[in-house]
Amino acid sequence: MEVFGFDNAIAKFNKIASNTSKVNAVIVKEAEEIKEDAKSIAIGKGLKKTGAGVDGIVTKHSNFESSIGWAGRPNLHLYFHEIGWHAGFSKHTSRNRTGKRERRYRKGRVYKPPNPHVRPAAMKHKDPFARNVKEALLDT
């Protein structure tokens, strides 16, 4: 019985399967680079007031996965710069005719548009990340 190139394909797939252990290191390295770029973009946009927000950009690593996001309080305020928010609420100053509290806006409600820093960093690393994973898998 003659084999039509399946031996070569099986050998190549076995090589790729043995190289998957290298991918986790690539993912961690790229996630740390994205985090550092996000911090520099935030500083460049003037979002660093005390440094607490920039220090709140963190990474969390698990097997074949890395998450880049914001730490909890008190370092999460750059999250709101990433997605935008409504500002200008004031405490109630009156009650309506039935006696319930009625919210009044002194200066009016203002929408602060997004000022992203993590998203541009992730988009900047999208192609190099895919290339580095491919190289790690196909390393001969």
Short mmCIF file of C-alpha atoms in Angstrom, two decimals:
data_model
loop_
_atom_site.label_atom_id
_atom_site.label_comp_id
_atom_site.label_asym_id
_atom_site.label_seq_id
_atom_site.Cartn_x
_atom_site.Cartn_y
_atom_site.Cartn_z
CA MET A 1 0.00 0.00 0.00
CA GLU A 2 1.37 3.40 -1.00
CA VAL A 3 1.12 6.54 1.17
CA PHE A 4 0.58 9.90 -0.55
CA GLY A 5 2.47 12.40 1.59
CA PHE A 6 0.58 11.75 4.81
CA ASP A 7 3.76 10.79 6.61
CA ASN A 8 5.18 14.27 6.02
CA ALA A 9 1.95 15.94 7.13
CA ILE A 10 1.78 13.82 10.29
CA ALA A 11 5.40 14.64 11.10
CA LYS A 12 4.70 18.36 10.63
CA PHE A 13 1.62 18.23 12.88
CA ASN A 14 3.58 16.34 15.54
CA LYS A 15 6.28 19.03 15.41
CA ILE A 16 3.63 21.78 15.81
CA ALA A 17 2.07 19.89 18.72
CA SER A 18 5.45 19.61 20.45
CA ASN A 19 6.06 23.36 19.95
CA THR A 20 2.85 24.42 21.72
CA SER A 21 4.76 24.57 24.99
CA LYS A 22 6.64 27.60 23.61
CA VAL A 23 3.46 29.58 22.91
CA ASN A 24 2.67 30.41 26.54
CA ALA A 25 5.98 32.29 26.89
CA VAL A 26 5.20 34.27 23.73
CA ILE A 27 1.74 35.17 25.04
CA VAL A 28 3.12 36.38 28.38
CA LYS A 29 5.86 38.43 26.69
CA GLU A 30 3.44 40.10 24.27
CA ALA A 31 0.94 40.86 27.06
CA GLU A 32 3.64 42.59 29.10
CA GLU A 33 4.64 44.64 26.04
CA ILE A 34 1.01 45.66 25.47
CA LYS A 35 0.74 46.68 29.13
CA GLU A 36 3.87 48.84 28.91
CA ASP A 37 2.66 50.46 25.67
CA ALA A 38 -0.75 51.15 27.25
CA LYS A 39 0.98 52.85 30.16
CA SER A 40 3.09 55.00 27.85
CA ILE A 41 0.03 55.93 25.73
CA ALA A 42 -1.88 56.92 28.89
CA ILE A 43 1.03 59.08 30.06
CA GLY A 44 1.34 60.59 26.58
CA LYS A 45 -2.36 61.56 26.61
CA GLY A 46 -1.92 63.32 29.93
CA LEU A 47 -3.89 60.76 31.93
CA LYS A 48 -1.18 60.49 34.61
CA LYS A 49 -2.05 62.71 37.54
CA THR A 50 -0.72 60.78 40.52
CA GLY A 51 0.57 57.59 38.90
CA ALA A 52 -2.05 55.47 40.65
CA GLY A 53 -4.09 55.03 37.48
CA VAL A 54 -1.12 54.10 35.34
CA ASP A 55 -0.02 51.60 37.98
CA GLY A 56 -3.55 50.18 37.80
CA ILE A 57 -2.97 48.80 34.29
CA VAL A 58 -2.16 45.18 35.05
CA THR A 59 -1.85 41.79 33.41
CA LYS A 60 -3.06 38.44 34.67
CA HIS A 61 -1.59 35.28 33.17
CA SER A 62 -2.90 31.75 33.01
CA ASN A 63 -2.15 28.84 30.70
CA PHE A 64 -2.31 30.05 27.06
CA GLU A 65 -4.17 33.21 28.11
CA SER A 66 -3.27 36.66 29.36
CA SER A 67 -5.68 39.39 30.37
CA ILE A 68 -4.76 43.06 30.28
CA GLY A 69 -6.97 45.37 32.26
CA TRP A 70 -7.29 47.52 35.34
CA ALA A 71 -6.73 46.73 38.99
CA GLY A 72 -9.47 47.34 41.51
CA ARG A 73 -9.82 50.38 43.69
CA PRO A 74 -8.12 52.82 44.04
CA ASN A 75 -6.34 52.27 40.71
CA LEU A 76 -9.23 51.70 38.33
CA HIS A 77 -10.06 55.24 37.19
CA LEU A 78 -8.27 54.87 33.83
CA TYR A 79 -10.96 52.30 32.98
CA PHE A 80 -13.42 55.17 32.69
CA HIS A 81 -11.07 57.04 30.37
CA GLU A 82 -10.98 53.98 28.13
CA ILE A 83 -14.77 53.71 27.75
CA GLY A 84 -16.04 57.24 28.48
CA TRP A 85 -18.51 58.31 31.16
CA HIS A 86 -21.24 60.74 32.13
CA ALA A 87 -20.21 63.46 34.54
CA GLY A 88 -21.87 66.42 36.19
CA PHE A 89 -24.35 64.73 38.50
CA SER A 90 -25.17 66.68 41.61
CA LYS A 91 -27.02 65.64 44.73
CA HIS A 92 -30.74 66.18 44.84
CA THR A 93 -31.73 69.69 45.80
CA SER A 94 -35.49 69.36 45.99
CA ARG A 95 -38.46 67.08 46.22
CA ASN A 96 -41.22 66.79 43.69
CA ARG A 97 -44.87 67.45 44.50
CA THR A 98 -45.44 63.93 45.84
CA GLY A 99 -42.53 64.25 48.27
CA LYS A 100 -40.08 62.01 46.45
CA ARG A 101 -36.54 63.17 45.85
CA GLU A 102 -36.01 64.70 42.48
CA ARG A 103 -32.60 64.81 40.89
CA ARG A 104 -31.60 68.25 39.72
CA TYR A 105 -28.63 69.00 37.54
CA ARG A 106 -26.88 72.21 38.43
CA LYS A 107 -24.41 72.39 35.59
CA GLY A 108 -26.07 69.80 33.40
CA ARG A 109 -25.10 66.31 32.51
CA VAL A 110 -21.86 66.08 30.54
CA TYR A 111 -20.58 63.13 28.54
CA LYS A 112 -16.82 62.59 28.55
CA PRO A 113 -15.91 60.71 25.37
CA PRO A 114 -13.56 57.72 25.44
CA ASN A 115 -9.86 58.42 25.61
CA PRO A 116 -8.52 54.92 24.93
CA HIS A 117 -5.04 53.74 25.80
CA VAL A 118 -5.25 49.94 26.12
CA ARG A 119 -7.11 49.41 22.85
CA PRO A 120 -4.54 51.27 20.70
CA ALA A 121 -1.72 49.36 22.39
CA ALA A 122 -3.45 46.04 21.68
CA MET A 123 -4.11 46.98 18.06
CA LYS A 124 -0.47 47.99 17.64
CA HIS A 125 0.66 44.51 18.77
CA LYS A 126 -1.96 42.49 16.89
CA ASP A 127 0.16 41.59 13.85
CA PRO A 128 3.49 41.08 15.68
CA PHE A 129 1.69 38.87 18.21
CA ALA A 130 0.24 36.63 15.49
CA ARG A 131 3.60 36.48 13.72
CA ASN A 132 5.45 35.54 16.94
CA VAL A 133 2.95 32.78 17.78
CA LYS A 134 3.24 31.41 14.25
CA GLU A 135 7.04 31.43 14.48
CA ALA A 136 6.93 29.67 17.85
CA LEU A 137 4.64 26.95 16.49
CA LEU A 138 6.47 26.42 13.21
CA ASP A 139 9.97 26.66 14.73
CA THR A 140 12.11 23.98 13.14
#
